[in-house]
Coordinates of N, CA and C in Angstrom, one line a residue:
M1 N 11.9 -4.1 11.7 CA 11.4 -4.8 10.6 C 10.0 -5.4 10.9
D2 N 9.7 -5.7 12.2 CA 8.4 -6.2 12.5 C 7.3 -5.1 12.3
E3 N 7.7 -3.9 12.5 CA 6.7 -2.8 12.2 C 6.3 -2.8 10.7
I4 N 7.2 -3.0 9.9 CA 7.0 -3.0 8.4 C 6.0 -4.1 8.1
R5 N 6.3 -5.3 8.6 CA 5.4 -6.5 8.4 C 4.0 -6.2 8.9
K6 N 3.9 -5.6 10.1 CA 2.6 -5.3 10.6 C 1.8 -4.4 9.7
I7 N 2.5 -3.3 9.3 CA 1.8 -2.4 8.4 C 1.5 -3.0 7.0
E8 N 2.4 -3.9 6.5 CA 2.0 -4.6 5.3 C 0.7 -5.3 5.4
E9 N 0.5 -6.1 6.5 CA -0.7 -6.8 6.7 C -1.9 -5.9 6.8
E10 N -1.7 -4.8 7.5 CA -2.8 -3.8 7.6 C -3.2 -3.2 6.3
L11 N -2.1 -2.9 5.5 CA -2.4 -2.3 4.2 C -3.1 -3.3 3.3
K12 N -2.7 -4.6 3.3 CA -3.4 -5.6 2.5 C -4.8 -5.7 2.8
K13 N -5.2 -5.7 4.1 CA -6.6 -5.7 4.5 C -7.3 -4.5 4.1
L14 N -6.7 -3.3 4.2 CA -7.4 -2.1 3.8 C -7.6 -2.0 2.3
M15 N -6.6 -2.5 1.5 CA -6.7 -2.6 0.1 C -7.8 -3.5 -0.4
I16 N -7.9 -4.6 0.2 CA -8.9 -5.6 -0.2 C -10.3 -5.0 0.1
E17 N -10.5 -4.3 1.2 CA -11.7 -3.7 1.5 C -12.0 -2.5 0.6
A18 N -11.1 -1.6 0.4 CA -11.3 -0.4 -0.3 C -11.4 -0.6 -1.8
L19 N -10.7 -1.6 -2.3 CA -10.7 -1.8 -3.8 C -11.7 -2.9 -4.2
G20 N -12.4 -3.5 -3.2 CA -13.4 -4.5 -3.5 C -12.9 -5.8 -4.0
F21 N -11.8 -6.3 -3.5 CA -11.2 -7.6 -3.9 C -11.8 -8.6 -3.0
E22 N -13.1 -9.0 -3.2 CA -13.8 -9.9 -2.4 C -13.2 -11.3 -2.5
D23 N -12.6 -11.7 -3.6 CA -12.0 -13.0 -3.8 C -10.6 -13.2 -3.2
L24 N -10.1 -12.1 -2.6 CA -8.7 -12.2 -2.1 C -8.7 -12.2 -0.6
V25 N -7.7 -12.8 0.0 CA -7.4 -12.6 1.4 C -6.0 -12.1 1.5
P26 N -5.6 -11.4 2.6 CA -4.3 -10.8 2.7 C -3.2 -11.7 2.3
E27 N -3.3 -13.0 2.6 CA -2.2 -13.9 2.3 C -2.0 -14.1 0.8
D28 N -3.0 -13.7 0.0 CA -2.9 -13.8 -1.5 C -2.0 -12.7 -2.1
I29 N -1.8 -11.7 -1.3 CA -1.0 -10.5 -1.9 C 0.4 -10.6 -1.4
D30 N 1.3 -10.8 -2.3 CA 2.7 -10.9 -2.1 C 3.2 -9.4 -1.9
P31 N 3.8 -9.1 -0.7 CA 4.2 -7.7 -0.5 C 5.2 -7.1 -1.4
E32 N 5.9 -8.0 -2.2 CA 6.9 -7.5 -3.1 C 6.5 -7.6 -4.6
K33 N 5.3 -8.1 -4.8 CA 4.8 -8.1 -6.2 C 4.3 -6.7 -6.6
P34 N 4.5 -6.4 -7.9 CA 4.0 -5.1 -8.4 C 2.4 -5.0 -8.2
L35 N 2.0 -3.8 -7.9 CA 0.6 -3.5 -7.7 C -0.1 -3.2 -9.1
F36 N 0.7 -2.6 -10.0 CA 0.2 -2.2 -11.3 C 0.8 -3.0 -12.4
G37 N 0.1 -3.1 -13.5 CA 0.6 -3.8 -14.6 C 0.1 -5.2 -14.7
D38 N 0.5 -5.9 -15.7 CA 0.1 -7.3 -15.9 C 0.7 -8.3 -15.0
T39 N 1.8 -8.0 -14.4 CA 2.5 -9.0 -13.5 C 2.0 -8.9 -12.1
G40 N 1.2 -7.9 -11.8 CA 0.8 -7.7 -10.4 C -0.7 -7.8 -10.2
L41 N -1.2 -7.0 -9.4 CA -2.7 -7.0 -9.1 C -3.5 -6.3 -10.2
G42 N -2.8 -5.6 -11.1 CA -3.5 -5.0 -12.2 C -4.2 -3.7 -11.8
L43 N -3.7 -3.0 -10.8 CA -4.4 -1.8 -10.4 C -4.2 -0.7 -11.5
D44 N -5.1 0.3 -11.4 CA -5.1 1.4 -12.4 C -4.9 2.8 -11.6
S45 N -5.0 3.9 -12.3 CA -4.8 5.2 -11.7 C -5.9 5.5 -10.7
V46 N -7.1 5.1 -10.9 CA -8.2 5.3 -9.9 C -7.8 4.6 -8.6
D47 N -7.3 3.3 -8.7 CA -6.9 2.6 -7.6 C -5.7 3.2 -6.9
A48 N -4.8 3.9 -7.6 CA -3.7 4.6 -7.0 C -4.2 5.7 -6.1
L49 N -5.2 6.4 -6.6 CA -5.8 7.5 -5.7 C -6.4 6.9 -4.5
E50 N -7.0 5.8 -4.6 CA -7.6 5.1 -3.4 C -6.4 4.8 -2.4
L51 N -5.3 4.2 -2.9 CA -4.2 3.9 -2.1 C -3.6 5.1 -1.4
V52 N -3.5 6.2 -2.1 CA -3.0 7.5 -1.5 C -3.9 7.9 -0.4
M53 N -5.3 7.8 -0.6 CA -6.2 8.2 0.4 C -6.1 7.2 1.7
I54 N -5.9 6.0 1.4 CA -5.7 5.0 2.6 C -4.5 5.4 3.4
M55 N -3.4 5.7 2.7 CA -2.2 6.1 3.5 C -2.4 7.4 4.3
D56 N -3.1 8.3 3.7 CA -3.4 9.6 4.4 C -4.3 9.4 5.6
K57 N -5.4 8.7 5.3 CA -6.5 8.5 6.4 C -6.0 7.7 7.5
H58 N -5.3 6.5 7.2 CA -5.0 5.6 8.3 C -3.6 5.8 8.9
Y59 N -2.7 6.5 8.2 CA -1.4 6.7 8.7 C -0.9 8.1 8.7
G60 N -1.7 9.0 8.2 CA -1.3 10.4 8.2 C -0.1 10.8 7.4
V61 N 0.1 10.0 6.3 CA 1.2 10.3 5.4 C 0.7 10.7 4.0
L62 N 1.3 11.7 3.4 CA 0.9 12.2 2.1 C 2.0 11.9 1.1
I63 N 1.6 11.6 -0.1 CA 2.5 11.5 -1.2 C 2.2 12.7 -2.1
E64 N 3.1 13.6 -2.1 CA 2.9 14.9 -2.9 C 3.5 14.9 -4.3
D65 N 4.6 14.2 -4.4 CA 5.3 14.2 -5.7 C 4.9 13.0 -6.5
P66 N 4.5 13.2 -7.8 CA 4.0 12.1 -8.6 C 5.1 11.0 -8.8
E67 N 6.4 11.5 -9.0 CA 7.5 10.5 -9.2 C 7.7 9.7 -7.9
E68 N 7.6 10.3 -6.8 CA 7.7 9.6 -5.5 C 6.5 8.6 -5.4
G69 N 5.3 9.1 -5.8 CA 4.2 8.2 -5.8 C 4.4 6.9 -6.6
K70 N 5.0 7.0 -7.7 CA 5.2 5.8 -8.6 C 6.1 4.8 -7.8
R71 N 7.1 5.4 -7.1 CA 8.0 4.5 -6.4 C 7.3 3.9 -5.1
V72 N 6.6 4.7 -4.4 CA 6.0 4.3 -3.1 C 4.9 3.3 -3.4
L73 N 4.1 3.5 -4.4 CA 3.0 2.6 -4.7 C 3.3 1.4 -5.6
S74 N 4.6 1.2 -5.8 CA 5.0 0.1 -6.6 C 4.6 -1.3 -6.1
C75 N 4.7 -1.4 -4.7 CA 4.3 -2.7 -4.1 C 3.9 -2.4 -2.6
V76 N 3.3 -3.4 -2.0 CA 2.9 -3.2 -0.6 C 4.1 -2.9 0.3
R77 N 5.2 -3.6 0.1 CA 6.4 -3.4 0.9 C 6.9 -1.9 0.9
T78 N 6.9 -1.3 -0.3 CA 7.4 0.1 -0.4 C 6.4 1.0 0.2
M79 N 5.1 0.7 0.2 CA 4.1 1.5 0.8 C 4.4 1.4 2.4
A80 N 4.6 0.2 2.9 CA 4.8 0.1 4.3 C 6.1 0.8 4.8
E81 N 7.1 0.7 4.0 CA 8.4 1.4 4.3 C 8.2 2.9 4.4
F82 N 7.4 3.4 3.4 CA 7.1 4.8 3.3 C 6.3 5.3 4.6
V83 N 5.4 4.5 5.0 CA 4.6 4.8 6.2 C 5.5 4.9 7.4
V84 N 6.4 3.9 7.6 CA 7.3 3.8 8.7 C 8.2 5.1 8.7
E85 N 8.7 5.4 7.6 CA 9.7 6.5 7.4 C 9.0 7.9 7.6
N86 N 7.7 8.0 7.3 CA 7.1 9.4 7.2 C 5.9 9.6 8.2
R87 N 5.5 8.6 8.9 CA 4.4 8.7 9.8 C 4.7 9.7 10.9
K88 N 3.7 10.5 11.3 CA 3.9 11.4 12.4 C 3.5 10.7 13.7
S89 N 4.4 10.7 14.6 CA 4.1 10.0 15.9 C 3.2 10.8 16.8

């Protein structure tokens, strides 16, 4: 579980940098809150592509199925879990 928490923190920092959230710090992002829609960070499809690229570049994991992508990118926690499950050692 510690590995998931570590990756969550890394992902939050990478997201803030890549998506230009200058007013946020990692602690502002709840790992279980939705990333898309009105109840979350309000990300859009362009942001989703950026998240996919972050996961590929920094962790070597690809999301190839759009349905899987919806599940994986739902929140920071599911992204971190996907990285742990699919990262190539």
